Coordinates of C-alpha atoms and ligand atoms in Angstrom, one line a residue:
M582 CA -96.9 104.1 118.6
D583 CA -98.9 102.2 121.5
E584 CA -97.1 101.3 124.7
F585 CA -96.9 97.5 123.6
A586 CA -95.2 98.3 120.2
L587 CA -92.9 100.8 121.8
I588 CA -91.7 98.4 124.4
N589 CA -91.2 95.6 121.9
R590 CA -89.4 97.8 119.5
F591 CA -87.0 99.7 121.9
F592 CA -86.6 98.0 125.2
S593 CA -87.4 94.3 124.7
R594 CA -84.4 92.2 123.6
R595 CA -82.8 88.8 124.1
I596 CA -81.3 88.5 127.4
A597 CA -78.1 86.4 127.8
R598 CA -78.1 86.3 131.6
T599 CA -79.2 82.9 132.8
D600 CA -80.5 84.3 136.0
V601 CA -83.5 85.9 134.3
I602 CA -86.3 83.3 134.2
A603 CA -88.8 85.7 132.6
G604 CA -88.0 89.3 131.7
I605 CA -90.1 91.9 129.8
G606 CA -93.5 90.8 128.7
D607 CA -95.2 89.2 131.7
D608 CA -96.8 91.0 134.7
G609 CA -93.5 90.7 136.6
A610 CA -89.9 89.7 136.1
V611 CA -88.9 86.3 137.5
L612 CA -85.3 86.3 138.7
S613 CA -83.0 83.8 140.2
P614 CA -80.8 85.3 142.9
G615 CA -77.5 83.8 143.6
A616 CA -77.7 81.2 146.4
G617 CA -76.5 82.5 149.7
L618 CA -75.9 86.0 148.5
E619 CA -77.2 89.3 149.8
Q620 CA -79.1 91.7 147.6
V621 CA -78.6 95.5 147.2
Q622 CA -81.3 97.6 145.7
V623 CA -81.0 101.0 144.5
I624 CA -83.2 103.6 142.6
D625 CA -82.6 107.0 141.2
T626 CA -84.8 109.4 139.3
L627 CA -83.7 112.1 136.7
V628 CA -86.2 114.9 136.1
E629 CA -85.6 117.0 132.9
G630 CA -84.7 120.5 133.8
V631 CA -83.6 119.5 137.3
H632 CA -81.1 116.8 136.9
F633 CA -80.2 117.4 133.3
P634 CA -80.5 120.4 130.8
P635 CA -83.6 120.1 128.6
D636 CA -81.5 120.0 125.5
T637 CA -79.4 116.8 126.7
R638 CA -79.2 114.1 124.0
A639 CA -81.5 111.2 124.7
Q640 CA -78.6 108.7 124.7
D641 CA -76.8 110.8 127.3
I642 CA -79.8 111.0 129.5
A643 CA -80.2 107.2 129.5
W644 CA -76.5 106.6 130.1
R645 CA -76.6 108.9 133.2
A646 CA -79.7 107.4 134.4
V647 CA -78.0 104.0 134.5
A648 CA -74.7 105.3 135.6
V649 CA -76.0 107.2 138.8
N650 CA -77.6 103.9 139.8
L651 CA -74.5 101.9 139.1
S652 CA -72.5 104.5 141.2
D653 CA -74.5 103.7 144.3
I654 CA -74.0 100.0 143.6
A655 CA -70.3 100.6 143.3
A656 CA -70.3 102.5 146.7
M657 CA -71.8 99.4 148.3
G658 CA -69.1 97.0 146.8
A659 CA -71.8 95.0 145.1
R660 CA -72.0 93.4 141.6
P661 CA -75.1 94.7 139.5
R662 CA -77.3 92.2 137.8
W663 CA -80.9 93.5 136.8
M664 CA -82.6 96.8 136.3
T665 CA -86.1 98.1 135.7
L666 CA -86.9 101.3 134.0
A667 CA -89.9 103.6 134.6
L668 CA -90.3 106.2 131.8
T669 CA -92.5 109.2 131.7
L670 CA -92.5 110.5 128.1
T671 CA -93.7 113.8 126.8
N672 CA -93.5 112.6 123.2
S673 CA -92.3 109.4 121.7
S674 CA -90.4 110.4 118.6
E675 CA -88.8 107.3 117.2
A676 CA -85.5 109.0 116.8
W677 CA -85.5 110.0 120.4
L678 CA -86.4 106.6 121.7
E679 CA -83.9 104.9 119.4
S680 CA -81.1 107.2 120.8
F681 CA -82.4 106.6 124.4
A682 CA -82.3 102.9 124.1
A683 CA -78.8 102.9 122.6
G684 CA -77.5 104.9 125.6
L685 CA -79.4 102.8 128.0
F686 CA -78.1 99.5 126.7
A687 CA -74.5 100.8 126.2
A688 CA -74.3 101.7 129.9
A689 CA -76.0 98.5 131.1
D690 CA -73.9 96.2 128.8
E691 CA -70.7 97.5 130.2
H692 CA -71.6 95.7 133.4
D693 CA -73.8 93.0 132.0
V694 CA -76.9 94.4 133.6
A695 CA -80.1 93.1 132.1
L696 CA -83.2 95.2 131.6
V697 CA -86.0 93.0 133.0
G698 CA -89.1 95.3 133.2
G699 CA -90.5 98.7 133.6
D700 CA -93.4 101.0 133.0
T701 CA -94.1 103.5 130.3
T702 CA -96.4 106.6 130.8
Y703 CA -97.0 110.0 129.4
G704 CA -96.8 113.3 131.2
A705 CA -95.9 116.9 131.2
T706 CA -92.2 116.4 132.0
L707 CA -89.7 113.9 130.9
V708 CA -88.8 111.6 134.0
V709 CA -86.5 108.6 134.0
T710 CA -86.4 106.4 137.0
I711 CA -84.1 103.4 137.0
S712 CA -83.8 100.7 139.8
I713 CA -80.9 98.2 139.8
S714 CA -80.5 94.9 141.9
A715 CA -77.0 93.8 142.8
E716 CA -75.5 91.0 144.8
L717 CA -72.7 90.6 147.2
H718 CA -71.5 88.0 149.7
P719 CA -73.1 88.2 153.2
G720 CA -71.6 90.8 155.5
T721 CA -69.3 92.3 152.9
A722 CA -71.4 95.5 152.0
L723 CA -69.3 98.7 152.0
L724 CA -71.3 100.8 154.4
R725 CA -70.9 104.5 155.3
S726 CA -70.6 103.7 158.9
G727 CA -67.3 101.8 159.5
A728 CA -64.6 104.6 159.2
K729 CA -62.0 104.6 162.1
P730 CA -59.6 107.3 163.4
G731 CA -56.3 106.6 161.8
D732 CA -57.8 105.3 158.5
T733 CA -56.8 107.1 155.3
V734 CA -59.3 109.0 153.2
F735 CA -59.2 108.1 149.4
V736 CA -61.0 109.1 146.4
S737 CA -61.2 107.4 142.9
G738 CA -60.5 109.1 139.6
T739 CA -60.4 112.9 139.5
L740 CA -62.9 115.4 141.1
G741 CA -64.6 118.6 139.7
D742 CA -64.7 117.5 136.2
A743 CA -68.4 117.0 136.0
A744 CA -69.2 120.5 137.6
A745 CA -66.7 122.2 135.2
G746 CA -68.2 120.2 132.3
L747 CA -71.8 121.4 133.3
S748 CA -70.7 125.0 133.6
L749 CA -69.2 124.7 130.1
L750 CA -72.2 123.2 128.7
Q751 CA -74.3 126.0 130.0
Q752 CA -71.9 128.6 128.6
Q753 CA -71.8 126.5 125.3
A754 CA -68.1 126.6 125.6
G755 CA -67.6 122.9 125.0
D756 CA -64.6 120.9 126.2
D757 CA -65.4 117.5 125.1
W758 CA -63.7 115.7 127.8
L759 CA -65.0 117.7 130.7
T760 CA -68.6 117.8 129.4
T761 CA -68.4 114.0 128.8
R762 CA -67.5 113.7 132.4
F763 CA -70.9 115.3 133.2
L764 CA -73.1 113.7 130.6
R765 CA -71.5 110.2 130.8
P766 CA -70.2 109.5 134.2
T767 CA -68.2 106.3 134.8
A768 CA -69.6 104.2 137.7
R769 CA -66.6 102.8 139.7
I770 CA -68.1 99.3 139.9
D771 CA -64.5 97.6 139.6
T772 CA -63.1 99.9 142.3
G773 CA -66.0 99.1 144.6
L774 CA -65.5 95.3 144.2
A775 CA -61.7 95.7 144.7
L776 CA -62.4 97.5 148.1
V777 CA -64.5 94.7 149.5
G778 CA -62.9 93.4 152.6
K779 CA -60.4 96.4 152.7
A780 CA -62.4 99.7 152.9
T781 CA -63.9 100.5 156.2
A782 CA -66.6 102.9 154.8
A783 CA -67.5 104.2 151.4
I784 CA -70.0 106.6 149.6
D785 CA -70.2 107.9 146.1
V786 CA -69.6 111.5 145.4
S787 CA -72.8 112.8 143.8
D788 CA -73.4 116.1 145.5
G789 CA -69.6 117.3 146.0
L790 CA -66.8 115.9 148.2
A791 CA -67.3 118.1 151.1
G792 CA -71.1 117.3 151.6
D793 CA -70.8 113.6 150.7
L794 CA -67.7 113.0 152.9
R795 CA -69.5 114.7 155.8
K796 CA -72.3 112.1 155.4
L797 CA -69.8 109.3 155.6
L798 CA -68.1 110.9 158.7
D799 CA -71.5 111.4 160.5
A800 CA -72.6 107.9 159.8
S801 CA -69.2 106.6 161.3
G802 CA -69.1 109.1 164.2
V803 CA -65.7 110.4 163.3
G804 CA -64.1 113.4 161.7
A805 CA -61.3 113.9 159.0
R806 CA -58.6 116.2 158.0
I807 CA -58.3 116.7 154.2
D808 CA -55.3 118.3 152.4
I809 CA -56.9 120.0 149.4
E810 CA -53.7 120.0 147.4
K811 CA -53.8 116.2 147.3
I812 CA -57.2 116.1 145.7
P813 CA -56.7 114.5 142.2
L814 CA -57.6 117.0 139.5
S815 CA -57.7 116.2 135.7
E816 CA -55.3 117.9 133.3
A817 CA -58.4 119.2 131.4
L818 CA -59.7 120.9 134.5
C819 CA -56.4 122.6 135.3
N820 CA -55.9 123.6 131.7
R821 CA -59.3 125.5 131.8
F822 CA -59.8 126.9 135.3
D823 CA -57.7 128.8 137.9
T824 CA -56.8 127.3 141.2
A825 CA -59.6 128.8 143.1
R826 CA -62.2 127.6 140.6
R827 CA -60.6 124.1 140.5
H828 CA -61.0 123.6 144.2
Q829 CA -64.5 125.0 144.2
Y830 CA -65.5 122.4 141.7
A831 CA -63.6 119.7 143.4
L832 CA -64.9 120.3 146.8
S833 CA -68.5 121.4 146.2
G834 CA -69.3 120.6 142.5
G835 CA -71.6 117.6 142.2
D836 CA -72.1 114.9 139.6
D837 CA -68.6 113.3 139.7
Y838 CA -69.7 109.7 140.7
E839 CA -66.4 108.9 142.0
L840 CA -66.0 106.9 145.2
C841 CA -64.8 108.4 148.5
F842 CA -63.8 105.8 151.0
T843 CA -61.8 105.1 154.1
A844 CA -59.3 102.2 154.7
P845 CA -56.0 101.5 156.4
A846 CA -53.6 102.7 153.8
A847 CA -51.7 99.3 153.6
A848 CA -55.0 97.4 153.0
V849 CA -55.6 99.2 149.6
A850 CA -52.1 99.5 148.4
G851 CA -52.6 97.4 145.2
V852 CA -55.9 99.1 144.1
P853 CA -55.6 101.1 141.0
G854 CA -57.0 104.6 140.4
I855 CA -57.2 105.8 143.9
T856 CA -55.6 108.8 145.6
A857 CA -55.1 109.5 149.4
I858 CA -56.4 112.9 150.4
G859 CA -56.4 112.9 154.1
I860 CA -56.9 111.1 157.4
V861 CA -59.8 110.1 159.6
T862 CA -59.7 111.8 163.1
D863 CA -61.5 111.4 166.4
T864 CA -62.6 115.1 166.5
G865 CA -66.0 114.7 164.7
R866 CA -65.0 117.7 162.6
L867 CA -64.4 117.9 158.9
E868 CA -61.3 120.2 158.5
F869 CA -59.7 121.3 155.2
F870 CA -56.1 122.3 154.9
L871 CA -54.4 124.0 151.9
H872 CA -50.6 123.7 152.2
G873 CA -50.9 123.3 155.9
D874 CA -53.2 126.4 156.4
V875 CA -56.9 125.8 157.6
V876 CA -59.3 126.9 154.9
E877 CA -63.2 127.2 155.1
V878 CA -65.1 125.1 152.8
D879 CA -68.9 125.6 152.0
N880 CA -69.9 122.0 152.6
S881 CA -73.5 122.2 151.3
G882 CA -72.0 120.7 148.2
Y883 CA -75.3 120.9 146.5
R884 CA -75.6 122.9 143.4
H885 CA -78.7 123.7 141.3
F886 CA -78.5 124.9 137.8
S887 CA -81.2 127.0 136.2
Ligands
ADP1921 P1 -98.9 96.0 133.2 O1 -100.1 96.7 132.6 O2 -99.1 94.5 133.6 O3 -98.1 96.7 134.3 P2 -97.4 96.9 131.0 O4 -98.2 97.0 129.7 O5 -97.2 98.2 131.7 O6 -97.8 95.7 132.0 O7 -96.0 96.4 130.6 C1 -95.7 95.2 129.9 C2 -94.4 94.6 130.1 O8 -93.5 95.5 129.6 C3 -94.0 94.3 131.5 O9 -93.3 93.1 131.5 C4 -93.1 95.5 131.8 O10 -92.3 95.2 132.9 C5 -92.5 95.9 130.5 N1 -92.3 97.4 130.4 C6 -93.2 98.4 130.4 N2 -92.5 99.5 130.2 C7 -91.2 99.3 130.1 C8 -89.9 100.0 129.9 N3 -90.0 101.3 129.8 N4 -88.9 99.3 129.9 C9 -88.8 98.0 130.0 N5 -89.7 97.2 130.2 C10 -91.0 97.8 130.3
MG1922 MG1 -97.5 98.6 133.7

C-alpha cells in the first residue's frame, strides 16, 4: 500500500471539531485557536523494545502513545484539542494498521482530540511520535514551580499498578486489570482541569513517584515529607504482591500516568479521586516515612525492562 492510500484508509476521517479549518490532506493543518487563550504543546515518542514490549498489540501501542501525551496535558491543567502523528513503520500489514487506528481514535475520542496531520515513514524499528496541542485560560497553567511549605501533597488514582502490570506481562502471568493499567493508562484530564486555580504545582507520574515528585520539589525550591502508608494502592496490587513489593512499585515503578500535585488541603476538598500523601516542607529534602519511621527510597524512579 502506498503512503497516500494508507493515510486515506486508516487515518483520514471526518473531523467534527469546527476549529479545524483544514486537516489531513494539505501541506499543513489550518487550525483556529480559541480567542484569548494560551496554548500548551506536548510531544512524546514511543520506541518498540524501549517503551513497550515488541509483542504489544497495535491498538494498545496507539492508545498508550495518545495517553502519555494527554497525561502531560492533564498535568498542565489544559484542555486537549488537536494532535499530529509521526509513524515509522517496519511493515504495514493491514490488520496491524486497522488495530493501531482503532486504539488511536479510541483514546483520542475520549477527549474529543482531532488527528489533523502527521508523517509516515519506513524504518528498522517501529517508532510512534504523537504531538498534542491544548488550550487554557491565560495564567492558569499548572506549573511544577508553585509548591509552598504547608501545602498538602496529593496523588490521583492508585500508584504502582502499571509497574506491577508490566512485570506480570513479562512473566506472562496475566492479571487483566493490572496489565491494562500498563497498556492503557488513563490520562487524568478531568482531574487536571478540576485543579486549575486550586493546585499550586503539578506533574504527571511517568517515571515513578519518588523521582517525579523530586522534580516538582526542585522546580519549586521546597521539600516534602511523604507518609508511605497513605499512598493509595489498588486492591489488585495488594492481592498479588507483598508489602515491600507494593511499596517498591508505588514509589519507584513508572508508567502510572497519575497526577502528583500540591495544594492547600481546603482548596481541593471537592475534587474526586485524589488522596493526600504528605506535606510540603521548607527543608529542600524529600523524606519518606513508614508508620512514623524514616525509610530510604531509591529515587532514581527510572526502570528499564529488557
Ligand atoms: P508532504 O509530503 O507534504 O509532507 P505527506 O504526503 O507526508 O505530505 O502527507 C500528506 C498528508 O497526510 C498531510 O496532510 C499529512 O499531515 C498527512 N499525514 C501523513 N502521515 C500521516 C499520519 N501518520 N497520520 C495522520 N496524517 C498523516
Ligand atoms: Mg510528509
